[in-house]
CSV table of C-alpha atoms and ligand atoms in Angstrom, one decimal:
chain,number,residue,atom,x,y,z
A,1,UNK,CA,-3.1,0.9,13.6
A,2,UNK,CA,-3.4,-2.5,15.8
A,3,UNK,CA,-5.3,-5.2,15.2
A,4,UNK,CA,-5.8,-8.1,17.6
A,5,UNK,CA,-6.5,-11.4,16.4
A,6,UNK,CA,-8.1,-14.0,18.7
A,7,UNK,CA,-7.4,-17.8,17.3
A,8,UNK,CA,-7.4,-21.2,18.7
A,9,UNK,CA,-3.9,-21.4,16.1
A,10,UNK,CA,-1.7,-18.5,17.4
A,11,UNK,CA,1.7,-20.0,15.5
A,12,UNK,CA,-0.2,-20.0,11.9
A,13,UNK,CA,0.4,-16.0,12.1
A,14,UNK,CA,4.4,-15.9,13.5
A,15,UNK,CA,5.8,-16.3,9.8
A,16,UNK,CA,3.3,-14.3,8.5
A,17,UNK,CA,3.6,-11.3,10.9
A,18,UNK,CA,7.3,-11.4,10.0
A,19,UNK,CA,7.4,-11.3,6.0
A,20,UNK,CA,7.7,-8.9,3.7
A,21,UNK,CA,5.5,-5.2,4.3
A,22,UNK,CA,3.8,-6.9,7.1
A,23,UNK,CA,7.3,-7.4,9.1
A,24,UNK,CA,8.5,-4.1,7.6
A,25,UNK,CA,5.7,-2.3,9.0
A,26,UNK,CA,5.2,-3.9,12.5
A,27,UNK,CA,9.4,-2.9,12.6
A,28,UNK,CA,8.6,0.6,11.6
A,29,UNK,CA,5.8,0.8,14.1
A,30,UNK,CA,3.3,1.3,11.6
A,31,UNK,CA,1.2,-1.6,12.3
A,32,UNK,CA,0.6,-3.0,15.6
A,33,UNK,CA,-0.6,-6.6,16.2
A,34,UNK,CA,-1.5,-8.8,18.9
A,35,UNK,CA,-2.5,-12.8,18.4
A,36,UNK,CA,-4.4,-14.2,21.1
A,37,UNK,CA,-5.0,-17.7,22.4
A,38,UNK,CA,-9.0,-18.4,22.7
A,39,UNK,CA,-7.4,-21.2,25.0
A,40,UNK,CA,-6.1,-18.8,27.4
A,41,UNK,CA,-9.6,-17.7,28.2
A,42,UNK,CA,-11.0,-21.0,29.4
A,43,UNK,CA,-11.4,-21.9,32.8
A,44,UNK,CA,-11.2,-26.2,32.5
A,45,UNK,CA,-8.1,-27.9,33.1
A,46,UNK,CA,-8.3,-29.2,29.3
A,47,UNK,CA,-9.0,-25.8,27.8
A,48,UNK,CA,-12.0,-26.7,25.9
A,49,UNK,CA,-13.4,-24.5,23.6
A,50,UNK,CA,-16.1,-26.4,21.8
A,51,UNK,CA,-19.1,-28.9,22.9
A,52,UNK,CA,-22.0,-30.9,21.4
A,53,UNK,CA,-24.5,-28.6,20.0
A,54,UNK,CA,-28.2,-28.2,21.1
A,55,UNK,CA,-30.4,-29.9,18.6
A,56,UNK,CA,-27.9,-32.3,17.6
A,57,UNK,CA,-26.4,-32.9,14.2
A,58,UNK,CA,-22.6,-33.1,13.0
A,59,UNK,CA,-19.8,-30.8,14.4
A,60,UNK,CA,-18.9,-29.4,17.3
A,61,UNK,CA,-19.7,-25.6,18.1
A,62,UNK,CA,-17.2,-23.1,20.2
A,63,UNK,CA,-19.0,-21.9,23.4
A,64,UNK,CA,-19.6,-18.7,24.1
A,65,UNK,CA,-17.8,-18.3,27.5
A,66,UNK,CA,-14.2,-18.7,26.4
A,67,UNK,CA,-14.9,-15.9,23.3
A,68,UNK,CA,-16.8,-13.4,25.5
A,69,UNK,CA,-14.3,-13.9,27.9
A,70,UNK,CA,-11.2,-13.2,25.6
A,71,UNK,CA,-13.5,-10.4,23.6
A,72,UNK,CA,-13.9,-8.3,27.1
A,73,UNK,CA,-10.3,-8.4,28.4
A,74,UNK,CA,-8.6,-7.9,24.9
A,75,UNK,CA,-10.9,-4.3,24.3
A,76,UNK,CA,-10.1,-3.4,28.1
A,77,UNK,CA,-6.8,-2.8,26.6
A,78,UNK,CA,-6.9,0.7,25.1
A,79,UNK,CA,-9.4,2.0,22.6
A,80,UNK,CA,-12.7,0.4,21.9
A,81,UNK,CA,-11.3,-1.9,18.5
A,82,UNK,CA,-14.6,-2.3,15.6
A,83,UNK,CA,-15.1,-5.7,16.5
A,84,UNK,CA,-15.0,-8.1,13.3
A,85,UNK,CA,-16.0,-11.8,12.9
A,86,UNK,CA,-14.5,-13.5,10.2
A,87,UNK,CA,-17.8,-15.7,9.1
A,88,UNK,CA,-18.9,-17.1,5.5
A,89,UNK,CA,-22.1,-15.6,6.2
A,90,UNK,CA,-20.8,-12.0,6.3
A,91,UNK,CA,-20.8,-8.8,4.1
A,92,UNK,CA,-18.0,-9.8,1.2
A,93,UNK,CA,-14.7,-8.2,1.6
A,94,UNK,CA,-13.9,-5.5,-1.4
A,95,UNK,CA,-11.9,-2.5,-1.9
A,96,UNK,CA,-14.2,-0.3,-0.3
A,97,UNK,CA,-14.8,-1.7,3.3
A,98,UNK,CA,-10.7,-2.6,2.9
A,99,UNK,CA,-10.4,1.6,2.8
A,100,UNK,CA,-12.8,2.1,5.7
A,101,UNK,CA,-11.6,-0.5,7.5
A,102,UNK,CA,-7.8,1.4,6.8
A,103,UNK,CA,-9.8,4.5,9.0
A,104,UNK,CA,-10.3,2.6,12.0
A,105,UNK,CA,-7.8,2.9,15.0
A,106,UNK,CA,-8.3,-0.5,15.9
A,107,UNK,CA,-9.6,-3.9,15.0
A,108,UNK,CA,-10.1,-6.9,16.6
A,109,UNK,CA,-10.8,-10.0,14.6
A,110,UNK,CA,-12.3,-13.0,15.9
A,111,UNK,CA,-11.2,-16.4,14.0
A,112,UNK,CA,-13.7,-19.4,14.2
A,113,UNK,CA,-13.1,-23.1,13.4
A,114,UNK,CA,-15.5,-26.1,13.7
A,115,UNK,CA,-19.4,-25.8,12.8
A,116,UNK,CA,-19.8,-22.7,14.1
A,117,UNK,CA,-19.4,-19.8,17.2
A,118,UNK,CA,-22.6,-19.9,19.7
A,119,UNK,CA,-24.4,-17.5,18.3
A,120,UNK,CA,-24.8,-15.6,21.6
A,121,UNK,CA,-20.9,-13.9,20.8
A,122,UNK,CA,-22.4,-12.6,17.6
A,123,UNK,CA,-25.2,-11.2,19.7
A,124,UNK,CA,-23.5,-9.6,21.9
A,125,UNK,CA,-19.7,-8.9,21.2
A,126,UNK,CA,-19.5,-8.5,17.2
A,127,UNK,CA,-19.6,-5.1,15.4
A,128,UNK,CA,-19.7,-6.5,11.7
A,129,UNK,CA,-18.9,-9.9,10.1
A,130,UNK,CA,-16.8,-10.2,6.9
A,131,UNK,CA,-16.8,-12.8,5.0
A,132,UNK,CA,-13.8,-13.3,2.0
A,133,UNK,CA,-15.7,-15.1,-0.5
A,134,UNK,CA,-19.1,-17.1,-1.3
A,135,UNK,CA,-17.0,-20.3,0.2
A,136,UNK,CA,-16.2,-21.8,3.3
A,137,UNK,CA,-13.3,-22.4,4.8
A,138,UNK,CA,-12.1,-24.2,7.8
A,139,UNK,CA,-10.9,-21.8,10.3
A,140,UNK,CA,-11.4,-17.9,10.4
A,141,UNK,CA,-7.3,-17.6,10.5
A,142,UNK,CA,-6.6,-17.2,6.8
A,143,UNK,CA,-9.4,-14.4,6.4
A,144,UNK,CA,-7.6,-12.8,9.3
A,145,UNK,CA,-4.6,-12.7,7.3
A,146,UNK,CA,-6.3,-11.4,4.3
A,147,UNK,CA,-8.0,-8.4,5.8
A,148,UNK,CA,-4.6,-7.7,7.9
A,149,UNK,CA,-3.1,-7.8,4.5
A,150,UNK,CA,-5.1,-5.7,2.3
A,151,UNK,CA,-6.2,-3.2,5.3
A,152,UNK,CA,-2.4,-2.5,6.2
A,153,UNK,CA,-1.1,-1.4,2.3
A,154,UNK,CA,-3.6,1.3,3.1
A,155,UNK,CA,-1.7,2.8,5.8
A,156,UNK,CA,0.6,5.7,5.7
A,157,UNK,CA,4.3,4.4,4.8
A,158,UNK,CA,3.5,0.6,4.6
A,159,UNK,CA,3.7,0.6,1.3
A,160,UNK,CA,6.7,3.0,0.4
A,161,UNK,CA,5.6,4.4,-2.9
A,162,UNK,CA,1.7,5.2,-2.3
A,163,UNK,CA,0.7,5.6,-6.0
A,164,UNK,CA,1.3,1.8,-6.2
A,165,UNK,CA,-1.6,1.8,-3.9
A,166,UNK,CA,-3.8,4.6,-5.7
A,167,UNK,CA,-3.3,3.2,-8.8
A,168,UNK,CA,-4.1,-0.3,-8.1
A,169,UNK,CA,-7.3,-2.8,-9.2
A,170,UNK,CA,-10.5,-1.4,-8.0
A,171,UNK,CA,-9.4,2.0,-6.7
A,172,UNK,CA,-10.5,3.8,-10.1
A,173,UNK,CA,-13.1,0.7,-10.4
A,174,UNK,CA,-11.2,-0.5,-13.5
A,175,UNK,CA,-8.4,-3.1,-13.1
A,176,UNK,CA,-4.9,-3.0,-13.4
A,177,UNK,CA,-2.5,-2.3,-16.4
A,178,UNK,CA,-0.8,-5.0,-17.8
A,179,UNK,CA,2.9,-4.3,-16.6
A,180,UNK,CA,6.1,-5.9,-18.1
A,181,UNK,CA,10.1,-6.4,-17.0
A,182,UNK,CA,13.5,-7.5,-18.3
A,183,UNK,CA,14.0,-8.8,-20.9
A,184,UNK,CA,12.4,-7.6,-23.5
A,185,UNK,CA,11.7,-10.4,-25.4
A,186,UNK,CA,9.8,-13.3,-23.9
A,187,UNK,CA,9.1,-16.5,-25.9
A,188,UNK,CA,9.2,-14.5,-29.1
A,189,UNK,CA,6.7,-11.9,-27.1
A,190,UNK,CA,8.1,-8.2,-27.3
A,191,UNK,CA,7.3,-5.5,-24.6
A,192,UNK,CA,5.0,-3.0,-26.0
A,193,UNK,CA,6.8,-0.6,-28.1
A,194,UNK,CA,4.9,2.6,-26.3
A,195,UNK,CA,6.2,1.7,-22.5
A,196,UNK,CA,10.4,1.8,-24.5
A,197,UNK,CA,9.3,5.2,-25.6
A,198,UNK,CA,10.0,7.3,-22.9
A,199,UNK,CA,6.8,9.3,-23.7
A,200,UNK,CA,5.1,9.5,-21.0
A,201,UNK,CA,1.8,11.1,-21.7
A,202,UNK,CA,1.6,8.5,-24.6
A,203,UNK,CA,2.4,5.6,-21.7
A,204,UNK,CA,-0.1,7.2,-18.9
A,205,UNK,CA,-2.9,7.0,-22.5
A,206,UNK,CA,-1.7,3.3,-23.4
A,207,UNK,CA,-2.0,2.1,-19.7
A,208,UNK,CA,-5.1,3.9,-18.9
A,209,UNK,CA,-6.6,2.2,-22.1
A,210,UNK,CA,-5.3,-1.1,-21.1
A,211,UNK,CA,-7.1,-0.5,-18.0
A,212,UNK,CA,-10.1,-0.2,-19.9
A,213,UNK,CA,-9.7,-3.3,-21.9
A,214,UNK,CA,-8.8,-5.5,-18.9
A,215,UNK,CA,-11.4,-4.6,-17.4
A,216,UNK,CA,-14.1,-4.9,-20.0
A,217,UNK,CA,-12.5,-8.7,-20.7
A,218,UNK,CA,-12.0,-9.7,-17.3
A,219,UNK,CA,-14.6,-8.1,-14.8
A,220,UNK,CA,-17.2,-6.1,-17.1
A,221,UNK,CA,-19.9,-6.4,-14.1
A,222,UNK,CA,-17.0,-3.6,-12.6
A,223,UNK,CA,-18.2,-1.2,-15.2
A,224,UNK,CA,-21.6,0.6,-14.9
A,225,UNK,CA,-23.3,0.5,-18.2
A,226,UNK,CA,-23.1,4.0,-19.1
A,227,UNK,CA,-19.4,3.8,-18.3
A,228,UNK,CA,-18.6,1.1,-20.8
A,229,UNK,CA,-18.1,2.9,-23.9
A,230,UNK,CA,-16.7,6.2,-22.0
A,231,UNK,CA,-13.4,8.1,-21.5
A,232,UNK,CA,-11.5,6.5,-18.7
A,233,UNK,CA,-10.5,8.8,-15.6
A,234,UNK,CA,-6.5,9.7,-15.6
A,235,UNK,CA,-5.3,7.3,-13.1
A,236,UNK,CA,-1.9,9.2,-11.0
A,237,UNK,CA,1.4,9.0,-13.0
A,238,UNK,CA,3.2,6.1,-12.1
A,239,UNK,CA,6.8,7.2,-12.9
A,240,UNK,CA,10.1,5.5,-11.5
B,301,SAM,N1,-20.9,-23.8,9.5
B,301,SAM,C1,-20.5,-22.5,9.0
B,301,SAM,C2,-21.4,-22.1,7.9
B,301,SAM,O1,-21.7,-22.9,7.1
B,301,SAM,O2,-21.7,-20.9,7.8
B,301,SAM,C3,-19.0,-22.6,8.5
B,301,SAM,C4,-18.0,-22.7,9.7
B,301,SAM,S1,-16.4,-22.8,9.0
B,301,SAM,C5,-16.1,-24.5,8.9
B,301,SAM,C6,-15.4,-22.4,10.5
B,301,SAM,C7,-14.9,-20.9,10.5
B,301,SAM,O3,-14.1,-20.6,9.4
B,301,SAM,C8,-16.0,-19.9,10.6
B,301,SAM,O4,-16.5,-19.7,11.9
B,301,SAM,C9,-15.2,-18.6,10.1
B,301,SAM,O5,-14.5,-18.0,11.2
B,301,SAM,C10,-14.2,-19.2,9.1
B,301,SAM,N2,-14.6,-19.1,7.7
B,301,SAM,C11,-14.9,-20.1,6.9
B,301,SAM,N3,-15.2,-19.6,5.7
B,301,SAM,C12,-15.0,-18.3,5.7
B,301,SAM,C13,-15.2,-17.2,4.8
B,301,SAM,N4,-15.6,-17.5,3.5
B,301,SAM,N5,-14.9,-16.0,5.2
B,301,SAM,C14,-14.5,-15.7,6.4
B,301,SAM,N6,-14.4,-16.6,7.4
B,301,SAM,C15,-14.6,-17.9,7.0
């Protein structure tokens, strides 16, 4: 996949694009990425990408011309990327649009700071906008991370065992296990007798009931109401 990222902050992403599965799978060729300087794409000697707004009031808003400007010559560059606005006002990330998101060749994501983006790039540049939570942030650039993040474990060989992935939070729409290490007492707290047992139907039962219970506790709104008293689905073994 490749994603292009268009940012008045290019350097917030170079540790970032270098860590852990991300740097593993841009190294591996996996994962493709691009950061782009909105600057670039300005034709003023001082670069300027934001002016008073029409109407008045507080903040400054990033004109259009720079963005459509950047938009066009970044998706003249191979195949046509789903265009995606990082915005407060957008459909909520969640596990679902993450997977279809996973499908697409490419993305492009657009990363706005002060008040707001003329509205005109919306209009006319901007397939979808995604929005990481019912907050609001100051600049579109840690939302780019976060879909980049959560979008790329979905890939082929990014993460390298894939049942980490299938058998994660929201993929069976029940949370996570709990999941202990070394040693085996904590604090007086022992590790469940079961996951020592080496029996692992009796484990796969214990953690798919855990799953159940976590769920129910933590997120119940994630179970439909004729699911809460039910069976839970066999999640994939998750042997070592
Ligand atoms: N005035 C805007 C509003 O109230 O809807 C908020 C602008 S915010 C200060 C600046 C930029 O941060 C936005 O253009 C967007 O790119 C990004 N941003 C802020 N909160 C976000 C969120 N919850 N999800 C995605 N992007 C966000």
């Amino acid at each position: 996949m490749r994603v292009d990222v268009i940012t008045i902050f290019p350097t917030v992403f170079r540790e970032f694009l270098g860590a852990s599965l991300i740097g593993r799978a841009i190294a591996a060729g996996l994962l493709e990425i691009h950061v782009h300087d909105l600057r670039d794409y300005t034709d003023d000697p001082h670069r300027s990408v934001d002016d008073e707004p029409y109407g008045g009031g507080g903040g400054m808003v990033m004109k259009a011309e720079p963005w459509l400007h950047a938009v066009r010559a970044v998706c003249g560059d191979g195949p046509r990327p789903h265009r995606i606005l990082l915005s407060p006002q957008g459909e909520r990330l969640d596990d679902a649009r993450v997977r279809s998101l996973a499908g697409e060749e490419r993305l492009l994501l657009l990363c706005g700071r002060y008040e707001a983006i003329d509205e005109r790039v919306r209009m006319l540049v901007v397939d979808s906008e995604l929005s990481v939570g019912d907050y609001v942030l100051s600049g579109g650039e840690v939302p780019a991370m976060t879909v980049i993040e959560a979008v790329s474990r979905h890939i082929p060989g990014v993460v390298g065992r894939p049942e980490s992935v299938e058998n994660e939070s929201f993929r069976s729409g029940l949370l996570d296990h709990p999941h202990y290490t070394r040693p085996r007492t904590v604090e007086g707290i022992e590790v469940p007798d079961v996951l020592r047992s080496g029996d692992h139907a009796r484990i796969d039962a214990w953690r798919r009931e855990q799953a159940l219970k976590a769920t129910r506790r933590k997120r119940p709104d994630l179970l439909a109401g004729d699911m809460r008293g039910q069976e839970v689905a066999p999640k994939a073994p998750n042997r070592r």
